C-alpha cells in the first residue's frame, strides 16, 4: 500500500554523467536552455549498452527491504545504481559498477528446484529473489519504492494542463510527463541485452540493438521497443590473411534470398523466445511483412517488443532523428504534442492499419521546421555536407552518410541571406544566432502553424522530402507521400489511405482555428474550465469543450482564411498552397 506508481524513483540514479531523470539518450532536459549534448548517437548507444551489460533484472517480493536487498547484492561488488518498478509483479534493476559482479552473482544463483511444474533450465540475468524467512520482510518505512514507467492518467494530465500558465507551458508539461525517463530508458536497453543473451544461444556473436522511438529522443512512456538482431560480427570476413594455397570458409546453409534467410533466422528465434525465453509471452511471427518481424511481450519490463533483423538503415534513421531531436528541446516538445494530439483524436492507433504513424508525424514535424524562415532544422543534405571522411556510411547500396558530431552542424544557408554583414561574423556567432532564432519561435506558435501548414498542404500533388527540405512532385498516387530519408524509393506512409489523410487534414484545420481562438484566452485559475491543449486533447474528460462541437466544419474554410491573413506577419512560409480537395 505504501508503493505509489507516481512517485519519483527512490534509489538515486547516479549516472555519473549528470543525466539522471532526463529523457532518453543524452538529450537535454526539457525547457532547459543548455547547449546540445556533445555525445554522438553511437557514443550514447555504446554507453547504454555497456551499462546494460553490468545490470541484472530481479523479480522480488514487494515487501522487500531496500537496505537488506542492496546489502545482499553488494556481496558481489559495488552497485552503481538501482531502481524498483511495478509491471506484472515487482522488479528491481540493479547496475553494478563492474561486469565481474554480475558473473559472481550468476555463479551463486540456483536453477529452481522442480516442484509440481517442470522448469526448462535457462541461465540469464533475469533473476528471482526468494525470501528465506519472515525476517526478510521490511518494516513499512524501509519498503522499496517504485519508480514510474507509465504515462500520466487522463485526469492527472487534465489537471496539469489546466493549471499551466500558457499554451507554451502546456506543451512543455506534455513533454515532461510523456518523455522517456532515465529509468525507463535503462530498462529498454537492459531488455535488449536480456534478449541478446537468449539469441546468443543460437548466434553467440550477435548483438541486439534498440532503434526507433526508444532511442531517437522522441519516445513516449508506453511506446513499443523496436530492436534488431545484428549479425555483422558473425558475417564479418576474417581480417587475418591465411597462408598457403587454400582459403578456409565456414560451411553454411544457403537459401535462395536474403529475405528467406531473414525469415528463417526470425522463425527459429521466435520459437526459442516462445518456448524458452524467460518473461517472453504472446510471441507472434509476422514473417510475410515487408520487413519480417517477431512481436512479443516482455512481461517483466512491460514492453511490447518488435524484433527484426538486418535493420541497420532503420538504426541510421534513428540516428538522424536523434540529431534533430537533440538540436533543440522545442523540436521534441512539438513532436510530443503532435503525437499526443494524433493519439487523442484517434488519428494514430496501436493496431497496424491505414492510419498515419508516429514515425510519419515526426517526419512531417521535421519537414515543417525545415520550412521556417530562417529554417529551424537543417536538411538531410546539409547534414550530409557537414560530414567528414569518417562519417561516410553506405548500407545496402544506400548513402546513409550523416555528420555524427553535433558540434559540426552549420547554420542553414537561409540564415546567411539575412544580411551581408552576417557572413563576416565567425562561425560561433552564426551558431549562437541560429540558437537565438530557435528560441524566437515559441512552441505554441509552431504548433498552431504546424496545423495550419498541413491543413493547407497540397498532398494531392506533393511529396514531403526532408532530404532536400522541399516539397517535390509525388512519384506515385499514394494519398500521403513521405520519402524515406535513406531508402529514397520508399514511401514511409504508404499505408495511409485517402480517408485517413482527409481526417488528418480536417482535424489539423480545426485545431489551427481552435488554437488561434485560444490566444490569450486562458480562463481564471478558479474556473477550472478546460482550455488550450486540455480542451484540444482531452475531449473525453471535458466533453463540453469538444473541438468538433466548438468548430463546425463548414465554418472552417472561411475562418482559416482569416487565421492565415492574421498570421502572415509572423509566418514567412504560408505561400498559398493548394488545399487538399
Ligand atoms: N521505420 C521506417 N519506415 C517505416 C516505418 C518505420 O524506416 N515505414 C523505422 C523508423 O526508423 C522508425 C522505426 O522503424 O523509427 C520503428 O518504427 P515504429 O515503431 O513504427 O516507429 P517509432 O519511431 O518507434 O514510433 P512509436 O513510438 O510509434 O513506436
Ligand atoms: Mg516504435
Coordinates of C-alpha atoms and ligand atoms in Angstrom, one line a residue:
X1 CA 0.0 0.0 0.0
X2 CA 3.0 2.3 0.5
X3 CA 4.1 1.8 -3.1
X4 CA 2.9 4.5 -5.3
X5 CA 3.3 4.5 -9.1
X6 CA 3.6 8.2 -9.4
X7 CA 6.4 8.6 -7.0
X8 CA 9.9 9.7 -8.2
X9 CA 12.4 6.8 -8.2
X10 CA 13.6 6.0 -4.7
X11 CA 17.1 4.9 -5.5
X12 CA 19.1 7.9 -6.5
X13 CA 20.3 7.4 -10.0
X14 CA 23.9 8.1 -10.2
X15 CA 24.7 8.1 -13.8
X16 CA 28.0 9.8 -13.4
X17 CA 27.1 12.0 -16.4
X18 CA 24.5 14.1 -14.8
X19 CA 21.8 12.6 -16.9
X20 CA 19.7 11.3 -14.1
X21 CA 15.9 11.5 -14.6
X22 CA 16.2 13.0 -18.1
X23 CA 14.8 11.8 -21.3
X24 CA 16.3 9.0 -23.4
X25 CA 19.9 9.1 -24.6
X26 CA 21.7 12.2 -23.6
X27 CA 19.1 14.7 -24.8
X28 CA 18.9 17.9 -22.7
X29 CA 16.2 18.3 -20.1
X30 CA 13.0 19.8 -21.4
X31 CA 12.8 23.5 -21.1
X32 CA 16.5 23.8 -20.3
X33 CA 18.3 26.3 -22.4
X34 CA 21.5 24.3 -22.2
X35 CA 23.7 23.5 -25.1
X36 CA 23.1 20.5 -27.2
X37 CA 24.6 17.3 -26.0
X38 CA 28.1 16.7 -27.2
X39 CA 27.6 12.9 -27.3
X40 CA 27.2 11.3 -30.7
X41 CA 24.5 8.8 -31.2
X42 CA 26.9 5.9 -31.3
X43 CA 28.6 7.0 -28.1
X44 CA 25.2 7.1 -26.3
X45 CA 24.4 3.6 -27.7
X46 CA 27.7 2.2 -26.6
X47 CA 27.5 3.7 -23.1
X48 CA 23.9 2.5 -22.6
X49 CA 24.8 -1.0 -23.9
X50 CA 27.7 -1.2 -21.5
X51 CA 25.5 -0.1 -18.6
X52 CA 23.0 -2.8 -19.5
X53 CA 25.7 -5.5 -19.6
X54 CA 26.6 -4.6 -16.0
X55 CA 22.9 -4.9 -15.0
X56 CA 20.5 -7.6 -13.8
X57 CA 16.7 -7.6 -13.6
X58 CA 15.3 -9.1 -10.4
X59 CA 11.7 -10.1 -9.7
X60 CA 11.3 -9.5 -6.0
X61 CA 8.6 -9.6 -3.4
X62 CA 7.1 -6.2 -2.9
X63 CA 7.7 -6.5 0.8
X64 CA 11.5 -6.4 0.3
X65 CA 13.6 -4.1 2.4
X66 CA 15.6 -1.9 0.1
X67 CA 18.5 -1.8 2.5
X68 CA 18.8 -5.5 3.1
X69 CA 18.3 -6.2 -0.6
X70 CA 21.2 -3.8 -1.5
X71 CA 23.4 -5.3 1.3
X72 CA 22.8 -8.8 0.0
X73 CA 23.7 -7.9 -3.6
X74 CA 26.8 -5.8 -2.6
X75 CA 28.5 -9.1 -1.6
X76 CA 29.2 -9.3 -5.3
X77 CA 30.6 -5.9 -5.7
X78 CA 29.7 -2.2 -5.5
X79 CA 26.3 -1.2 -7.0
X80 CA 26.3 1.8 -9.3
X81 CA 22.6 2.4 -9.4
X82 CA 19.3 0.7 -8.9
X83 CA 15.6 1.3 -9.0
X84 CA 12.4 -0.7 -8.4
X85 CA 9.2 -0.7 -10.5
X86 CA 5.9 -2.5 -10.9
X87 CA 4.9 -4.4 -14.0
X88 CA 3.3 -7.8 -13.7
X89 CA 4.9 -8.1 -10.4
X90 CA 7.6 -6.1 -8.5
X91 CA 11.0 -5.8 -10.1
X92 CA 14.4 -4.2 -9.5
X93 CA 17.0 -3.2 -12.0
X94 CA 20.5 -3.3 -10.4
X95 CA 23.5 -1.9 -12.2
X96 CA 26.8 -3.0 -10.7
X97 CA 30.0 -0.9 -11.1
X98 CA 31.8 -3.9 -12.7
X99 CA 30.7 -6.6 -15.0
X100 CA 32.6 -9.2 -12.8
X101 CA 30.0 -8.6 -10.1
X102 CA 27.2 -9.9 -12.4
X103 CA 29.3 -13.0 -13.1
X104 CA 29.9 -13.5 -9.4
X105 CA 26.1 -13.2 -8.7
X106 CA 25.2 -15.6 -11.5
X107 CA 27.7 -18.1 -10.2
X108 CA 25.9 -18.1 -6.8
X109 CA 22.4 -18.3 -8.4
X110 CA 20.5 -21.5 -8.4
X111 CA 18.3 -23.1 -11.1
X112 CA 14.9 -23.5 -9.4
X113 CA 14.1 -26.9 -7.9
X114 CA 11.3 -28.5 -9.8
X115 CA 8.0 -28.9 -7.9
X116 CA 4.7 -29.8 -9.5
X117 CA 5.7 -27.8 -12.6
X118 CA 8.7 -28.6 -14.7
X119 CA 11.3 -25.9 -15.4
X120 CA 13.1 -25.5 -18.7
X121 CA 16.5 -24.7 -17.4
X122 CA 18.0 -21.4 -18.8
X123 CA 20.6 -19.2 -17.1
X124 CA 20.2 -15.5 -17.7
X125 CA 20.4 -12.1 -16.0
X126 CA 16.7 -12.2 -15.3
X127 CA 16.5 -13.5 -11.7
X128 CA 14.1 -14.2 -9.0
X129 CA 14.7 -13.2 -5.4
X130 CA 13.3 -15.6 -2.9
X131 CA 12.9 -14.6 0.7
X132 CA 14.5 -17.1 3.1
X133 CA 12.2 -16.4 6.0
X134 CA 9.8 -13.7 7.5
X135 CA 12.9 -11.6 8.7
X136 CA 13.5 -10.7 5.0
X137 CA 10.2 -8.6 5.1
X138 CA 10.7 -4.9 5.5
X139 CA 9.2 -2.6 8.0
X140 CA 6.8 -0.1 6.3
X141 CA 9.3 2.7 6.3
X142 CA 12.1 0.7 4.7
X143 CA 10.0 -0.8 1.8
X144 CA 11.4 -0.3 -1.6
X145 CA 9.6 2.3 -3.6
X146 CA 8.6 2.1 -7.1
X147 CA 9.6 4.4 -10.0
X148 CA 7.0 5.4 -12.6
X149 CA 7.0 3.9 -16.1
X150 CA 3.5 4.8 -17.1
X151 CA 2.2 7.9 -18.9
X152 CA 0.0 10.1 -16.7
X153 CA -3.6 9.3 -16.3
X154 CA -6.1 11.5 -18.3
X155 CA -7.3 13.0 -15.1
X156 CA -3.8 13.9 -13.9
X157 CA -2.9 15.3 -17.3
X158 CA -6.1 17.3 -17.4
X159 CA -5.2 18.9 -14.0
X160 CA -1.6 19.6 -15.0
X161 CA -2.6 21.2 -18.3
X162 CA -5.4 23.3 -16.8
X163 CA -3.0 24.7 -14.2
X164 CA -0.3 25.6 -16.7
X165 CA 0.4 29.3 -17.3
X166 CA 0.2 29.3 -21.1
X167 CA -0.2 27.0 -24.1
X168 CA 3.6 27.1 -24.3
X169 CA 3.8 25.9 -20.7
X170 CA 1.2 23.2 -21.6
X171 CA 3.4 21.9 -24.4
X172 CA 6.4 21.6 -22.1
X173 CA 4.2 19.9 -19.5
X174 CA 3.2 17.3 -22.1
X175 CA 6.8 16.6 -22.9
X176 CA 7.8 16.4 -19.3
X177 CA 5.1 13.9 -18.5
X178 CA 5.4 11.7 -21.6
X179 CA 9.1 11.6 -22.4
X180 CA 11.0 8.5 -21.5
X181 CA 12.6 8.8 -18.1
X182 CA 16.1 7.8 -17.3
X183 CA 14.9 4.6 -15.6
X184 CA 12.6 3.7 -18.5
X185 CA 15.5 4.2 -20.9
X186 CA 17.8 1.9 -18.8
X187 CA 15.1 -0.7 -18.7
X188 CA 14.8 -0.6 -22.5
X189 CA 18.5 -1.2 -23.1
X190 CA 18.5 -3.9 -20.4
X191 CA 15.6 -5.7 -22.1
X192 CA 17.5 -5.7 -25.4
X193 CA 20.6 -7.0 -23.5
X194 CA 18.5 -9.8 -21.9
X195 CA 17.0 -10.8 -25.3
X196 CA 20.6 -10.8 -26.7
X197 CA 21.5 -13.4 -24.0
X198 CA 18.7 -15.6 -25.3
X199 CA 19.5 -15.0 -29.0
X200 CA 23.2 -15.8 -28.2
X201 CA 22.1 -19.4 -27.6
X202 CA 21.8 -19.6 -31.4
X203 CA 24.2 -16.8 -32.6
X204 CA 26.9 -16.4 -30.0
X205 CA 28.4 -13.2 -31.5
X206 CA 25.1 -11.4 -32.1
X207 CA 24.1 -8.0 -30.8
X208 CA 20.5 -6.9 -30.2
X209 CA 20.3 -3.2 -30.8
X210 CA 17.3 -1.0 -29.9
X211 CA 16.2 1.5 -32.5
X212 CA 13.1 3.7 -33.3
X213 CA 11.5 5.9 -30.6
X214 CA 13.2 4.2 -27.7
X215 CA 16.5 5.8 -28.8
X216 CA 15.7 8.6 -31.2
X217 CA 14.7 11.2 -28.4
X218 CA 11.0 11.1 -29.5
X219 CA 9.9 8.1 -27.4
X220 CA 6.8 8.4 -25.1
X221 CA 6.3 6.3 -22.0
X222 CA 4.5 3.2 -23.1
X223 CA 5.8 3.2 -26.7
X224 CA 6.9 -0.1 -28.2
X225 CA 10.5 -1.4 -28.1
X226 CA 11.9 -1.9 -31.5
X227 CA 15.1 -4.0 -31.6
X228 CA 17.1 -5.8 -34.3
X229 CA 19.4 -8.7 -34.3
X230 CA 22.7 -7.6 -35.6
X231 CA 24.8 -10.5 -37.1
X232 CA 27.5 -8.3 -38.6
X233 CA 30.1 -9.8 -36.2
X234 CA 29.2 -13.3 -37.4
X235 CA 29.2 -12.2 -41.1
X236 CA 32.4 -10.2 -40.9
X237 CA 35.1 -11.6 -43.1
X238 CA 38.2 -12.5 -41.3
X239 CA 40.9 -9.9 -41.5
X240 CA 43.6 -12.4 -40.8
X241 CA 45.2 -13.3 -44.1
X242 CA 45.5 -17.1 -44.4
X243 CA 48.8 -18.5 -45.6
X244 CA 49.3 -21.3 -48.0
X245 CA 47.4 -22.5 -51.1
X246 CA 44.0 -22.7 -49.6
X247 CA 41.3 -20.4 -48.2
X248 CA 39.2 -21.8 -45.3
X249 CA 35.5 -20.9 -45.2
X250 CA 32.7 -21.8 -42.7
X251 CA 30.3 -24.3 -44.0
X252 CA 26.9 -22.6 -44.0
X253 CA 23.3 -23.3 -45.2
X254 CA 22.4 -21.4 -48.4
X255 CA 18.9 -20.2 -49.1
X256 CA 17.5 -18.5 -52.3
X257 CA 17.4 -14.9 -51.0
X258 CA 18.3 -12.5 -48.2
X259 CA 14.6 -12.3 -47.3
X260 CA 14.3 -16.1 -46.8
X261 CA 17.5 -16.0 -44.7
X262 CA 15.9 -13.3 -42.5
X263 CA 12.6 -15.3 -42.2
X264 CA 14.5 -18.4 -41.2
X265 CA 16.5 -16.7 -38.6
X266 CA 13.5 -14.9 -37.1
X267 CA 11.5 -18.1 -37.2
X268 CA 13.9 -20.0 -35.0
X269 CA 14.3 -17.1 -32.7
X270 CA 10.6 -16.7 -32.4
X271 CA 10.2 -20.3 -31.5
X272 CA 13.0 -20.1 -29.0
X273 CA 11.7 -17.0 -27.3
X274 CA 8.3 -18.6 -27.1
X275 CA 9.4 -21.9 -25.7
X276 CA 12.4 -21.0 -23.6
X277 CA 12.8 -17.2 -23.2
X278 CA 12.1 -16.2 -19.6
X279 CA 9.4 -13.5 -19.4
X280 CA 8.6 -13.6 -23.2
X281 CA 4.9 -14.1 -23.9
X282 CA 2.4 -13.7 -26.7
X283 CA 5.1 -14.4 -29.4
X284 CA 3.8 -13.8 -32.9
X285 CA 5.9 -14.5 -36.0
X286 CA 5.0 -11.9 -38.7
X287 CA 7.3 -13.2 -41.4
X288 CA 5.5 -12.2 -44.5
X289 CA 5.5 -8.5 -43.8
X290 CA 7.7 -6.2 -46.0
X291 CA 10.1 -6.1 -43.0
X292 CA 9.6 -9.6 -41.3
X293 CA 9.5 -9.4 -37.5
X294 CA 8.8 -11.3 -34.3
X295 CA 6.4 -9.5 -32.0
X296 CA 6.2 -10.4 -28.3
X297 CA 5.5 -9.0 -24.9
X298 CA 8.4 -8.9 -22.4
X299 CA 6.2 -9.3 -19.4
X300 CA 8.8 -8.3 -16.8
X301 CA 9.5 -4.9 -18.4
X302 CA 6.0 -4.5 -19.7
X303 CA 7.4 -3.7 -23.2
X304 CA 5.7 -4.7 -26.4
X305 CA 8.8 -5.8 -28.5
X306 CA 9.3 -5.9 -32.2
X307 CA 12.3 -7.9 -33.2
X308 CA 13.7 -7.7 -36.7
X309 CA 17.0 -8.5 -38.2
X310 CA 19.3 -6.7 -40.6
X311 CA 17.8 -3.3 -39.8
X312 CA 20.9 -1.1 -40.0
X313 CA 19.1 1.5 -42.1
X314 CA 16.4 1.9 -39.5
X315 CA 19.1 2.4 -36.9
X316 CA 20.5 5.2 -39.1
X317 CA 17.1 6.8 -39.4
X318 CA 17.0 6.7 -35.6
X319 CA 20.4 8.5 -35.5
X320 CA 19.0 11.1 -37.9
X321 CA 16.0 11.7 -35.7
X322 CA 18.3 11.8 -32.6
X323 CA 20.3 14.6 -34.2
X324 CA 17.1 16.6 -35.0
X325 CA 15.7 15.9 -31.5
X326 CA 18.9 17.0 -29.8
X327 CA 19.4 20.2 -31.7
X328 CA 16.7 22.0 -29.7
X329 CA 14.3 20.9 -27.0
X330 CA 11.3 22.6 -28.8
X331 CA 11.6 20.0 -31.6
X332 CA 10.8 17.3 -29.1
X333 CA 8.1 19.4 -27.4
X334 CA 6.4 19.9 -30.8
X335 CA 6.7 16.3 -31.9
X336 CA 5.4 15.1 -28.5
X337 CA 2.4 17.4 -28.7
X338 CA 1.6 16.4 -32.3
X339 CA 1.9 12.7 -31.3
X340 CA -0.4 13.3 -28.3
X341 CA -2.8 15.3 -30.4
X342 CA -2.9 12.5 -33.1
X343 CA -3.5 9.8 -30.4
X344 CA -6.2 11.8 -28.6
X345 CA -8.1 12.3 -31.9
X346 CA -7.6 8.6 -32.9
X347 CA -5.5 9.6 -35.9
X348 CA -2.9 7.0 -34.8
X349 CA -3.5 3.6 -33.3
X350 CA -1.5 0.8 -31.7
X351 CA -3.1 -1.6 -34.2
X352 CA -1.5 -1.6 -37.6
X353 CA -3.7 -0.2 -40.4
X354 CA -4.3 2.6 -42.8
X355 CA -3.7 5.3 -40.2
X356 CA -0.8 7.7 -40.1
X357 CA 2.1 6.5 -37.8
X358 CA 4.1 8.4 -35.3
X359 CA 7.2 8.0 -37.5
X360 CA 5.4 9.8 -40.3
X361 CA 4.2 12.5 -38.0
X362 CA 7.7 13.0 -36.7
X363 CA 8.9 13.4 -40.4
X364 CA 6.2 15.9 -41.0
X365 CA 7.2 18.0 -38.0
X366 CA 10.9 17.9 -39.1
X367 CA 9.8 18.9 -42.6
X368 CA 7.7 21.8 -41.3
X369 CA 10.6 23.0 -39.2
X370 CA 12.8 23.0 -42.2
X371 CA 10.3 25.3 -44.0
X372 CA 10.6 28.1 -41.4
X373 CA 12.4 31.2 -42.3
X374 CA 15.1 31.0 -41.1
X375 CA 14.9 27.2 -41.0
X376 CA 14.8 25.7 -37.6
X377 CA 16.2 22.4 -38.7
X378 CA 18.8 21.7 -41.4
X379 CA 18.0 19.5 -44.3
X380 CA 19.5 16.0 -44.5
X381 CA 21.6 17.2 -47.4
X382 CA 23.1 19.8 -45.2
X383 CA 23.8 17.2 -42.5
X384 CA 25.5 15.2 -45.2
X385 CA 27.5 18.1 -46.5
X386 CA 29.0 18.6 -43.0
X387 CA 30.1 15.0 -42.8
X388 CA 33.8 14.1 -43.0
X389 CA 35.6 11.0 -44.3
X390 CA 35.0 9.1 -41.0
X391 CA 31.2 9.7 -41.2
X392 CA 30.9 8.0 -44.6
X393 CA 28.3 5.2 -44.4
X394 CA 26.9 3.1 -47.2
X395 CA 24.3 0.5 -46.2
X396 CA 23.0 -1.9 -48.8
X397 CA 23.9 0.5 -51.6
X398 CA 22.2 3.4 -49.9
X399 CA 24.2 6.5 -49.0
X400 CA 23.5 6.9 -45.3
X401 CA 26.3 9.4 -44.6
X402 CA 25.5 11.9 -41.8
X403 CA 27.6 14.2 -39.7
X404 CA 27.8 12.5 -36.4
X405 CA 29.3 15.3 -34.3
X406 CA 26.6 17.7 -33.4
X407 CA 29.1 20.5 -32.9
X408 CA 29.8 20.4 -36.6
X409 CA 26.3 21.2 -37.7
X410 CA 26.4 24.5 -39.5
X411 CA 23.6 27.0 -39.6
X412 CA 21.4 26.6 -42.6
X413 CA 22.1 28.7 -45.7
X414 CA 19.0 30.7 -45.3
X415 CA 20.3 32.5 -42.3
X416 CA 23.1 33.8 -44.4
X417 CA 20.7 35.7 -46.6
X418 CA 19.7 38.0 -43.7
X419 CA 22.4 40.4 -44.5
X420 CA 25.8 40.6 -45.9
X421 CA 27.4 41.6 -42.7
X422 CA 26.2 38.3 -41.2
X423 CA 28.7 36.3 -43.3
X424 CA 31.5 38.4 -41.8
X425 CA 30.8 37.0 -38.3
X426 CA 32.8 34.0 -37.1
X427 CA 31.2 30.5 -37.1
X428 CA 30.5 30.5 -33.4
X429 CA 28.4 33.7 -33.7
X430 CA 26.4 32.1 -36.5
X431 CA 25.7 29.1 -34.3
X432 CA 24.6 31.4 -31.5
X433 CA 22.4 33.3 -34.0
X434 CA 20.8 30.0 -35.0
X435 CA 20.1 29.1 -31.4
X436 CA 18.6 32.5 -30.9
X437 CA 16.4 32.1 -33.9
X438 CA 15.2 28.8 -32.4
X439 CA 14.2 30.5 -29.2
X440 CA 12.4 33.2 -31.1
X441 CA 9.8 30.7 -32.3
X442 CA 7.7 29.7 -29.3
X443 CA 6.4 26.1 -29.4
X444 CA 2.9 27.4 -29.1
X445 CA 3.1 29.4 -32.3
X446 CA 4.8 26.5 -34.0
X447 CA 2.1 24.0 -33.1
X448 CA -0.6 26.3 -34.5
X449 CA 1.4 26.9 -37.6
X450 CA 2.1 23.2 -38.0
X451 CA -1.6 22.6 -38.1
X452 CA -2.2 25.4 -40.5
X453 CA 0.7 24.3 -42.7
X454 CA -0.5 20.8 -43.1
X455 CA -4.2 21.8 -43.2
X456 CA -3.3 23.5 -46.5
X457 CA -0.6 21.3 -47.9
X458 CA -1.0 20.1 -51.5
X459 CA -1.0 16.4 -50.6
X460 CA -2.6 15.6 -53.9
X461 CA 0.5 16.5 -55.9
X462 CA 3.4 17.0 -53.5
X463 CA 5.7 14.7 -51.6
X464 CA 7.4 15.5 -48.2
X465 CA 11.1 15.3 -48.6
X466 CA 13.3 16.0 -45.5
X467 CA 16.5 15.3 -47.5
X468 CA 16.2 18.4 -49.6
X469 CA 13.8 20.2 -47.2
X470 CA 11.5 20.9 -50.2
X471 CA 8.2 19.6 -51.5
X472 CA 8.6 17.5 -54.5
X473 CA 6.2 16.1 -57.1
X474 CA 4.7 12.8 -55.9
X475 CA 6.3 9.9 -57.7
X476 CA 3.2 7.7 -57.3
X477 CA -0.5 8.0 -56.4
X478 CA -0.3 7.2 -52.7
X479 CA -2.5 9.7 -50.8
X480 CA 0.3 10.7 -48.5
X481 CA 3.9 10.5 -49.7
X482 CA 6.8 11.0 -47.3
X483 CA 10.1 9.9 -48.8
X484 CA 12.2 7.5 -46.6
X485 CA 15.3 9.5 -45.7
X486 CA 17.8 6.9 -46.8
X487 CA 15.9 4.4 -48.9
X488 CA 14.6 7.1 -51.2
X489 CA 12.4 4.9 -53.4
X490 CA 10.3 4.0 -50.3
X491 CA 7.3 5.9 -49.0
X492 CA 7.3 6.0 -45.2
X493 CA 3.5 6.5 -45.2
X494 CA 2.5 4.1 -47.9
X495 CA -0.1 2.5 -45.6
X496 CA -2.1 5.7 -45.2
X497 CA -5.4 5.8 -47.2
X498 CA -7.3 8.8 -48.5
X499 CA -9.9 8.9 -45.8
X500 CA -7.3 8.8 -43.0
X501 CA -5.4 11.6 -44.7
X502 CA -8.6 13.6 -45.1
X503 CA -9.3 13.2 -41.3
X504 CA -5.8 14.4 -40.6
X505 CA -6.3 17.5 -42.8
X506 CA -9.7 18.3 -41.3
X507 CA -8.6 18.0 -37.8
X508 CA -5.4 20.0 -38.4
X509 CA -7.5 22.8 -39.9
X510 CA -9.9 22.7 -37.0
X511 CA -7.1 22.6 -34.4
X512 CA -5.3 25.6 -36.1
X513 CA -8.5 27.6 -35.8
X514 CA -9.1 26.4 -32.3
X515 CA -5.6 27.5 -31.1
X516 CA -6.0 30.8 -32.8
X517 CA -9.1 31.4 -30.7
X518 CA -7.4 30.3 -27.6
X519 CA -4.7 33.0 -27.8
X520 CA -4.7 35.0 -24.6
X521 CA -7.9 33.2 -23.7
X522 CA -6.9 31.5 -20.5
X523 CA -9.7 31.4 -18.1
X524 CA -9.1 32.4 -14.5
X525 CA -7.5 29.5 -12.4
X526 CA -10.6 29.3 -10.2
X527 CA -12.9 28.5 -13.2
X528 CA -11.3 25.1 -13.8
X529 CA -12.5 25.2 -17.3
X530 CA -10.5 23.1 -19.8
X531 CA -8.6 25.4 -22.0
X532 CA -5.7 25.3 -24.6
X533 CA -4.3 21.8 -25.0
X534 CA -6.5 20.4 -22.2
X535 CA -9.6 21.2 -24.3
X536 CA -7.9 20.2 -27.6
X537 CA -6.6 16.8 -26.4
X538 CA -8.7 15.6 -23.5
X539 CA -12.1 15.7 -25.0
X540 CA -13.3 12.7 -23.1
X541 CA -12.5 14.3 -19.8
X542 CA -14.3 17.5 -20.8
X543 CA -17.0 16.7 -23.4
X544 CA -18.5 20.1 -23.2
X545 CA -15.4 21.5 -24.9
X546 CA -15.2 19.1 -27.8
X547 CA -13.2 20.5 -30.7
X548 CA -15.8 19.3 -33.2
X549 CA -18.6 20.8 -31.2
X550 CA -16.9 24.2 -30.9
X551 CA -15.8 24.1 -34.6
X552 CA -18.5 23.3 -37.1
X553 CA -16.6 22.1 -40.2
X554 CA -18.5 24.2 -42.6
X555 CA -17.2 27.4 -41.0
X556 CA -13.6 26.3 -41.0
X557 CA -12.7 27.3 -44.6
X558 CA -13.7 30.9 -44.2
X559 CA -12.3 31.2 -40.7
X560 CA -9.0 29.7 -41.8
X561 CA -8.6 32.4 -44.3
X562 CA -8.8 35.0 -41.5
X563 CA -6.3 32.9 -39.5
X564 CA -4.0 33.0 -42.5
X565 CA -4.2 36.7 -43.1
X566 CA -3.6 37.4 -39.3
X567 CA -0.5 35.3 -39.2
X568 CA 1.2 36.3 -42.4
X569 CA 3.3 38.7 -40.4
X570 CA 4.6 36.0 -38.1
X571 CA 4.9 33.3 -40.7
X572 CA 7.0 33.7 -43.8
X573 CA 6.2 30.5 -45.5
X574 CA 2.5 30.1 -45.9
X575 CA 2.7 30.8 -49.6
X576 CA -0.8 30.0 -51.0
X577 CA -0.6 26.2 -51.1
X578 CA -3.4 24.2 -52.7
X579 CA -5.8 22.7 -50.2
X580 CA -6.4 19.1 -50.4
X581 CA -9.6 18.7 -52.5
Ligands
LIG1 N1 10.6 2.8 -40.0 C1 10.9 3.1 -41.3 N2 9.8 3.1 -42.2 C2 8.6 2.9 -41.9 C3 8.3 2.6 -40.5 C4 9.3 2.5 -39.6 O1 12.0 3.3 -41.6 N3 7.6 3.0 -42.8 C5 11.7 2.7 -39.0 C6 11.9 4.1 -38.4 O2 13.3 4.2 -38.1 C7 11.2 4.0 -37.1 C8 11.4 2.5 -36.7 O3 11.4 1.8 -37.9 O4 11.6 4.9 -36.1 C9 10.4 2.0 -35.8 O5 9.1 2.0 -36.3 P1 7.8 2.4 -35.4 O6 7.9 1.5 -34.2 O7 6.6 2.3 -36.3 O8 8.0 3.9 -35.1 P2 8.7 4.7 -33.9 O9 9.5 5.8 -34.5 O10 9.4 3.7 -33.0 O11 7.5 5.3 -33.1 P3 6.5 4.6 -32.0 O12 6.7 5.4 -30.7 O13 5.1 4.8 -32.5 O14 6.8 3.2 -31.9
LIG2 MG1 8.5 2.0 -32.2

